[in-house]
């Protein structure tokens, strides 16, 4: 049940030659006029720098004898070819991409924040602050479709999750994934933790409803806990020997025992896997929380919860999840 308690508080160029001079024809025709202005209905274009495009006016003779300007065109001046400059990404976009990469790189070896040193935490806080100042989605709750989907927890400063993370350091037990799945159409949130052991994996989840309270904040109320049924994994592979205190220990005599235990465990796991998950209701005062989203784009989300804790989550399928 401690695992579920921790989950409840996890908030969820221009080139060409000079144009030739054209002679005036007495019959109605289209003329190219190179002067800066045309008497009558023409308009004056601002002076342009050498090497840039200069305007060319086209006029036609109307039935009443007046000259009527047609659509302006741009004619390149001063060269024999066309140079195409490749557009560079906006400065802010490049800065944000660099900050995101630096942030994700800083998580290496921290075990989602559990093993982060004070220096690393200070670096992470600084990078988070810089990203929050460049948030491309200032009102996340008005862009709920961007919140949709499964988000993987990459880092947190939420101390109540540390005991859960520490369980992954136990022998033969590993915290595979901590995630939050948001369904903006039904206003639901599911927090989930997946554990893996030698023969099976299982999960603990909490389901919740959320309400929009401000452009950045949602209120979350958890109503159900779920203990998933174990799913059978691959068999245990026992090495021929192990080294302990400088001595090699032959494990061959233990293989028969391990195989026997493995067969029994597999049989039990298969039986349990056929059972439905266990669900129970959550109705106490601790089953409510709030979540403030301070940065959001298509692949990264930064949120803050109770007590100033911070959560950095990466969208499932994002290249940021790749090592």
Tab-separated table of C-alpha atoms in Angstrom:
chain	number	residue	atom	x	y	z
A	1	UNK	CA	0.000	0.000	0.000
A	2	UNK	CA	2.976	2.359	0.511
A	3	UNK	CA	3.576	2.157	-3.228
A	4	UNK	CA	0.039	3.351	-3.924
A	5	UNK	CA	0.424	6.174	-1.414
A	6	UNK	CA	3.498	7.360	-3.279
A	7	UNK	CA	1.669	7.115	-6.577
A	8	UNK	CA	-1.207	9.196	-5.253
A	9	UNK	CA	1.164	12.082	-4.678
A	10	UNK	CA	2.809	11.726	-8.083
A	11	UNK	CA	1.042	14.464	-10.075
A	12	UNK	CA	0.172	13.742	-12.325
A	13	UNK	CA	19.830	36.307	-53.224
A	14	UNK	CA	19.051	38.298	-56.204
A	15	UNK	CA	20.803	38.141	-59.618
A	16	UNK	CA	19.924	39.131	-63.224
A	17	UNK	CA	20.830	41.781	-65.809
A	18	UNK	CA	19.182	45.193	-65.997
A	19	UNK	CA	15.796	44.912	-67.707
A	20	UNK	CA	15.745	46.321	-71.288
A	21	UNK	CA	14.079	49.636	-72.024
A	22	UNK	CA	10.671	49.195	-73.621
A	23	UNK	CA	9.168	51.555	-76.195
A	24	UNK	CA	5.716	53.041	-75.860
A	25	UNK	CA	3.131	51.688	-78.296
A	26	UNK	CA	0.124	53.823	-79.298
A	27	UNK	CA	-2.211	50.863	-79.084
A	28	UNK	CA	-3.430	49.655	-75.714
A	29	UNK	CA	-0.773	47.418	-74.262
A	30	UNK	CA	1.063	46.543	-71.121
A	31	UNK	CA	4.101	48.730	-70.403
A	32	UNK	CA	7.071	48.263	-68.091
A	33	UNK	CA	7.987	51.562	-66.475
A	34	UNK	CA	11.332	51.803	-64.741
A	35	UNK	CA	10.861	55.157	-63.056
A	36	UNK	CA	10.157	55.531	-59.348
A	37	UNK	CA	6.619	56.798	-59.921
A	38	UNK	CA	3.824	56.988	-62.459
A	39	UNK	CA	1.679	60.037	-62.807
A	40	UNK	CA	-1.900	59.516	-61.864
A	41	UNK	CA	-2.753	56.304	-60.048
A	42	UNK	CA	0.741	54.898	-59.548
A	43	UNK	CA	2.314	54.756	-56.122
A	44	UNK	CA	5.842	55.425	-54.936
A	45	UNK	CA	7.817	52.490	-53.661
A	46	UNK	CA	10.436	53.026	-50.939
A	47	UNK	CA	14.027	53.168	-52.091
A	48	UNK	CA	15.771	49.825	-51.870
A	49	UNK	CA	19.379	49.038	-51.212
A	50	UNK	CA	21.677	48.083	-54.120
A	51	UNK	CA	21.714	44.379	-54.834
A	52	UNK	CA	18.151	43.873	-53.657
A	53	UNK	CA	14.936	43.599	-55.629
A	54	UNK	CA	13.549	46.749	-57.153
A	55	UNK	CA	9.924	47.274	-58.028
A	56	UNK	CA	8.552	47.116	-61.551
A	57	UNK	CA	5.141	48.613	-62.208
A	58	UNK	CA	2.897	47.307	-64.915
A	59	UNK	CA	0.092	49.553	-66.168
A	60	UNK	CA	-2.638	49.117	-68.710
A	61	UNK	CA	-4.797	51.553	-70.627
A	62	UNK	CA	-8.367	51.631	-69.446
A	63	UNK	CA	-11.288	52.308	-71.747
A	64	UNK	CA	-11.596	55.887	-70.464
A	65	UNK	CA	-7.952	56.651	-71.315
A	66	UNK	CA	-6.564	56.563	-67.764
A	67	UNK	CA	-3.570	54.494	-66.851
A	68	UNK	CA	-4.481	51.785	-64.364
A	69	UNK	CA	-1.674	50.125	-62.358
A	70	UNK	CA	-1.665	46.372	-62.339
A	71	UNK	CA	-0.135	44.009	-59.776
A	72	UNK	CA	3.373	44.943	-58.713
A	73	UNK	CA	6.164	42.537	-59.435
A	74	UNK	CA	9.673	42.197	-58.115
A	75	UNK	CA	12.528	41.992	-60.596
A	76	UNK	CA	15.986	40.991	-59.385
A	77	UNK	CA	18.890	43.302	-60.110
A	78	UNK	CA	22.619	42.901	-60.436
A	79	UNK	CA	23.811	39.439	-61.394
A	80	UNK	CA	23.576	36.442	-63.656
A	81	UNK	CA	22.193	33.733	-61.388
A	82	UNK	CA	19.824	33.192	-58.491
A	83	UNK	CA	21.224	32.535	-55.058
A	84	UNK	CA	18.922	30.747	-52.625
A	85	UNK	CA	19.758	31.203	-48.965
A	86	UNK	CA	18.928	28.283	-46.718
A	87	UNK	CA	16.696	29.336	-43.858
A	88	UNK	CA	18.075	28.885	-40.390
A	89	UNK	CA	15.816	27.825	-37.505
A	90	UNK	CA	14.675	30.650	-35.212
A	91	UNK	CA	17.088	31.434	-32.434
A	92	UNK	CA	14.644	30.470	-29.684
A	93	UNK	CA	13.993	27.063	-31.258
A	94	UNK	CA	17.704	26.275	-31.417
A	95	UNK	CA	18.207	27.445	-27.829
A	96	UNK	CA	15.325	25.331	-26.552
A	97	UNK	CA	16.602	22.236	-28.361
A	98	UNK	CA	20.040	22.739	-26.815
A	99	UNK	CA	18.596	23.232	-23.342
A	100	UNK	CA	16.445	20.111	-23.612
A	101	UNK	CA	19.393	17.990	-24.654
A	102	UNK	CA	21.527	19.372	-21.835
A	103	UNK	CA	18.724	18.693	-19.349
A	104	UNK	CA	18.224	15.087	-20.422
A	105	UNK	CA	22.000	14.502	-20.439
A	106	UNK	CA	22.178	15.766	-16.856
A	107	UNK	CA	19.835	12.950	-15.746
A	108	UNK	CA	22.439	10.297	-16.579
A	109	UNK	CA	23.270	8.197	-13.546
A	110	UNK	CA	20.724	9.889	-11.266
A	111	UNK	CA	18.181	7.044	-11.303
A	112	UNK	CA	15.294	9.480	-11.937
A	113	UNK	CA	16.652	11.790	-9.228
A	114	UNK	CA	17.251	9.266	-6.454
A	115	UNK	CA	21.051	9.342	-6.801
A	116	UNK	CA	21.470	12.959	-7.936
A	117	UNK	CA	24.181	14.891	-6.098
A	118	UNK	CA	23.606	18.429	-4.854
A	119	UNK	CA	25.750	19.788	-7.705
A	120	UNK	CA	23.744	17.841	-10.285
A	121	UNK	CA	20.464	18.985	-8.754
A	122	UNK	CA	21.615	22.607	-8.940
A	123	UNK	CA	22.516	22.154	-12.612
A	124	UNK	CA	19.144	20.556	-13.329
A	125	UNK	CA	17.256	23.339	-11.544
A	126	UNK	CA	19.096	25.956	-13.594
A	127	UNK	CA	18.283	24.207	-16.888
A	128	UNK	CA	14.640	23.784	-15.869
A	129	UNK	CA	14.393	27.478	-14.994
A	130	UNK	CA	15.783	28.465	-18.398
A	131	UNK	CA	13.323	26.196	-20.201
A	132	UNK	CA	10.385	27.503	-18.175
A	133	UNK	CA	11.333	31.047	-19.212
A	134	UNK	CA	11.061	29.918	-22.870
A	135	UNK	CA	7.864	27.900	-22.491
A	136	UNK	CA	6.256	27.642	-25.981
A	137	UNK	CA	2.882	26.766	-24.439
A	138	UNK	CA	2.074	29.434	-21.818
A	139	UNK	CA	-1.455	28.050	-21.234
A	140	UNK	CA	-1.165	24.239	-21.217
A	141	UNK	CA	-4.728	23.651	-20.046
A	142	UNK	CA	-5.936	25.447	-23.169
A	143	UNK	CA	-3.926	22.987	-25.289
A	144	UNK	CA	-5.126	19.751	-23.717
A	145	UNK	CA	-4.480	17.699	-26.860
A	146	UNK	CA	-0.750	18.286	-26.326
A	147	UNK	CA	-1.086	16.720	-22.885
A	148	UNK	CA	-2.677	13.592	-24.326
A	149	UNK	CA	-0.785	10.319	-24.239
A	150	UNK	CA	1.773	8.500	-22.146
A	151	UNK	CA	4.554	10.455	-20.433
A	152	UNK	CA	7.605	8.715	-18.944
A	153	UNK	CA	9.100	10.092	-15.719
A	154	UNK	CA	12.753	11.018	-16.343
A	155	UNK	CA	13.506	12.986	-13.188
A	156	UNK	CA	11.854	14.165	-10.006
A	157	UNK	CA	12.739	15.965	-6.789
A	158	UNK	CA	9.637	14.534	-5.066
A	159	UNK	CA	11.054	12.885	-1.950
A	160	UNK	CA	8.015	10.661	-1.394
A	161	UNK	CA	8.859	8.790	-4.593
A	162	UNK	CA	12.400	7.998	-3.465
A	163	UNK	CA	11.424	4.963	-1.325
A	164	UNK	CA	9.666	3.565	-4.380
A	165	UNK	CA	12.715	4.201	-6.556
A	166	UNK	CA	14.947	2.649	-3.901
A	167	UNK	CA	13.071	-0.638	-4.221
A	168	UNK	CA	14.591	-0.940	-7.667
A	169	UNK	CA	18.003	-1.264	-6.026
A	170	UNK	CA	17.036	-4.489	-4.263
A	171	UNK	CA	18.422	-7.781	-5.634
A	172	UNK	CA	16.362	-9.252	-8.492
A	173	UNK	CA	13.906	-6.330	-8.370
A	174	UNK	CA	13.898	-3.416	-10.809
A	175	UNK	CA	11.659	-0.408	-11.356
A	176	UNK	CA	11.256	-0.603	-15.113
A	177	UNK	CA	9.135	2.479	-15.704
A	178	UNK	CA	7.149	5.197	-13.971
A	179	UNK	CA	4.611	6.831	-16.232
A	180	UNK	CA	1.592	9.116	-16.370
A	181	UNK	CA	-1.089	8.654	-19.024
A	182	UNK	CA	-3.452	11.548	-19.716
A	183	UNK	CA	-6.774	11.344	-21.550
A	184	UNK	CA	-7.911	14.939	-22.139
A	185	UNK	CA	-11.240	13.911	-23.667
A	186	UNK	CA	-12.374	12.079	-20.553
A	187	UNK	CA	-10.312	14.209	-18.128
A	188	UNK	CA	-8.561	11.198	-16.619
A	189	UNK	CA	-5.026	10.534	-15.398
A	190	UNK	CA	-3.342	7.227	-14.643
A	191	UNK	CA	-0.069	6.990	-12.736
A	192	UNK	CA	1.705	3.666	-13.104
A	193	UNK	CA	4.846	1.915	-11.882
A	194	UNK	CA	6.151	-1.246	-13.538
A	195	UNK	CA	8.343	-3.666	-11.588
A	196	UNK	CA	10.264	-6.595	-12.978
A	197	UNK	CA	11.619	-9.660	-11.230
A	198	UNK	CA	13.429	-12.815	-12.295
A	199	UNK	CA	10.343	-14.473	-13.769
A	200	UNK	CA	7.576	-11.903	-14.033
A	201	UNK	CA	6.637	-8.245	-14.238
A	202	UNK	CA	3.817	-6.486	-12.444
A	203	UNK	CA	2.473	-2.972	-12.034
A	204	UNK	CA	0.806	-0.683	-9.519
A	205	UNK	CA	-1.478	2.055	-10.807
A	206	UNK	CA	-3.841	4.753	-9.629
A	207	UNK	CA	-6.669	6.243	-11.668
A	208	UNK	CA	-7.836	9.823	-11.210
A	209	UNK	CA	-10.047	12.561	-12.607
A	210	UNK	CA	-8.756	16.096	-13.153
A	211	UNK	CA	-10.356	19.537	-13.357
A	212	UNK	CA	-8.905	22.636	-15.006
A	213	UNK	CA	-8.415	25.391	-12.425
A	214	UNK	CA	-6.225	27.896	-14.324
A	215	UNK	CA	-4.281	28.180	-17.613
A	216	UNK	CA	-1.497	26.135	-16.017
A	217	UNK	CA	-3.054	24.275	-13.116
A	218	UNK	CA	-5.265	21.215	-12.765
A	219	UNK	CA	-6.750	19.647	-9.656
A	220	UNK	CA	-6.424	15.859	-9.469
A	221	UNK	CA	-8.620	13.523	-7.443
A	222	UNK	CA	-7.632	9.867	-7.274
A	223	UNK	CA	-10.502	7.427	-7.065
A	224	UNK	CA	-9.091	3.953	-7.736
A	225	UNK	CA	-5.994	1.842	-7.145
A	226	UNK	CA	-5.021	-1.148	-9.254
A	227	UNK	CA	-2.582	-3.986	-8.577
A	228	UNK	CA	-1.777	-5.597	-11.920
A	229	UNK	CA	-1.443	-9.323	-12.293
A	230	UNK	CA	2.100	-10.620	-12.892
A	231	UNK	CA	3.137	-11.275	-16.484
A	232	UNK	CA	5.538	-14.146	-17.137
A	233	UNK	CA	8.964	-13.181	-18.502
A	234	UNK	CA	11.995	-15.111	-19.719
A	235	UNK	CA	13.654	-17.851	-17.701
A	236	UNK	CA	16.530	-17.307	-15.304
A	237	UNK	CA	19.956	-17.778	-16.897
A	238	UNK	CA	22.393	-19.088	-14.291
A	239	UNK	CA	26.133	-18.542	-14.963
A	240	UNK	CA	28.628	-21.379	-14.619
A	241	UNK	CA	30.378	-19.638	-11.726
A	242	UNK	CA	30.518	-16.373	-9.830
A	243	UNK	CA	33.362	-14.561	-8.095
A	244	UNK	CA	32.865	-13.707	-4.429
A	245	UNK	CA	35.551	-12.169	-2.187
A	246	UNK	CA	38.232	-13.109	-4.689
A	247	UNK	CA	37.124	-16.733	-4.896
A	248	UNK	CA	35.344	-18.422	-7.812
A	249	UNK	CA	32.295	-20.382	-6.781
A	250	UNK	CA	31.065	-23.175	-9.052
A	251	UNK	CA	27.276	-22.942	-9.484
A	252	UNK	CA	26.850	-26.172	-11.440
A	253	UNK	CA	25.551	-28.152	-8.438
A	254	UNK	CA	22.866	-25.510	-7.917
A	255	UNK	CA	21.439	-25.659	-11.431
A	256	UNK	CA	19.075	-28.519	-10.627
A	257	UNK	CA	17.724	-26.664	-7.607
A	258	UNK	CA	17.336	-23.422	-9.570
A	259	UNK	CA	15.521	-25.213	-12.378
A	260	UNK	CA	13.145	-26.819	-9.911
A	261	UNK	CA	12.379	-23.482	-8.248
A	262	UNK	CA	11.989	-21.868	-11.664
A	263	UNK	CA	9.498	-24.491	-12.830
A	264	UNK	CA	7.424	-24.065	-9.668
A	265	UNK	CA	7.507	-20.260	-9.916
A	266	UNK	CA	6.537	-20.382	-13.578
A	267	UNK	CA	3.543	-22.533	-12.787
A	268	UNK	CA	2.438	-20.135	-10.046
A	269	UNK	CA	2.994	-17.084	-12.270
A	270	UNK	CA	0.917	-18.613	-15.066
A	271	UNK	CA	-1.916	-19.314	-12.656
A	272	UNK	CA	-1.841	-15.779	-11.220
A	273	UNK	CA	-1.573	-14.193	-14.684
A	274	UNK	CA	-4.933	-15.646	-15.602
A	275	UNK	CA	-6.605	-13.699	-12.797
A	276	UNK	CA	-7.999	-10.153	-13.263
A	277	UNK	CA	-6.166	-7.205	-11.661
A	278	UNK	CA	-7.116	-6.218	-8.127
A	279	UNK	CA	-8.953	-2.893	-7.872
A	280	UNK	CA	-9.871	-0.901	-4.787
A	281	UNK	CA	-11.299	2.528	-4.101
A	282	UNK	CA	-9.403	5.591	-2.838
A	283	UNK	CA	-11.546	8.047	-0.930
A	284	UNK	CA	-9.444	9.628	1.821
A	285	UNK	CA	-8.235	13.238	1.951
A	286	UNK	CA	-4.762	12.249	0.755
A	287	UNK	CA	-6.251	11.164	-2.571
A	288	UNK	CA	-6.209	14.719	-3.950
A	289	UNK	CA	-3.366	16.726	-5.426
A	290	UNK	CA	-2.708	19.524	-7.888
A	291	UNK	CA	-0.367	19.849	-10.827
A	292	UNK	CA	1.135	23.004	-12.336
A	293	UNK	CA	2.564	22.597	-15.853
A	294	UNK	CA	5.361	25.133	-16.352
A	295	UNK	CA	6.771	23.864	-19.663
A	296	UNK	CA	5.087	21.922	-22.453
A	297	UNK	CA	5.928	20.987	-26.023
A	298	UNK	CA	5.363	17.906	-28.173
A	299	UNK	CA	7.968	15.790	-26.363
A	300	UNK	CA	8.842	17.332	-22.997
A	301	UNK	CA	6.745	18.353	-20.002
A	302	UNK	CA	7.855	19.988	-16.772
A	303	UNK	CA	5.376	20.067	-13.925
A	304	UNK	CA	5.419	21.229	-10.338
A	305	UNK	CA	3.375	19.773	-7.527
A	306	UNK	CA	2.794	20.027	-3.797
A	307	UNK	CA	5.686	21.362	-1.783
A	308	UNK	CA	7.535	22.738	-4.815
A	309	UNK	CA	8.489	19.300	-6.125
A	310	UNK	CA	9.372	19.109	-9.808
A	311	UNK	CA	8.656	16.389	-12.364
A	312	UNK	CA	10.278	16.107	-15.804
A	313	UNK	CA	8.446	13.778	-18.161
A	314	UNK	CA	9.196	12.740	-21.752
A	315	UNK	CA	6.534	11.702	-24.253
A	316	UNK	CA	6.569	8.026	-25.154
A	317	UNK	CA	8.291	7.549	-28.537
A	318	UNK	CA	10.390	10.724	-28.257
A	319	UNK	CA	14.038	10.591	-29.330
A	320	UNK	CA	14.865	12.168	-25.961
A	321	UNK	CA	14.302	8.758	-24.388
A	322	UNK	CA	17.099	7.241	-26.473
A	323	UNK	CA	20.457	7.033	-24.664
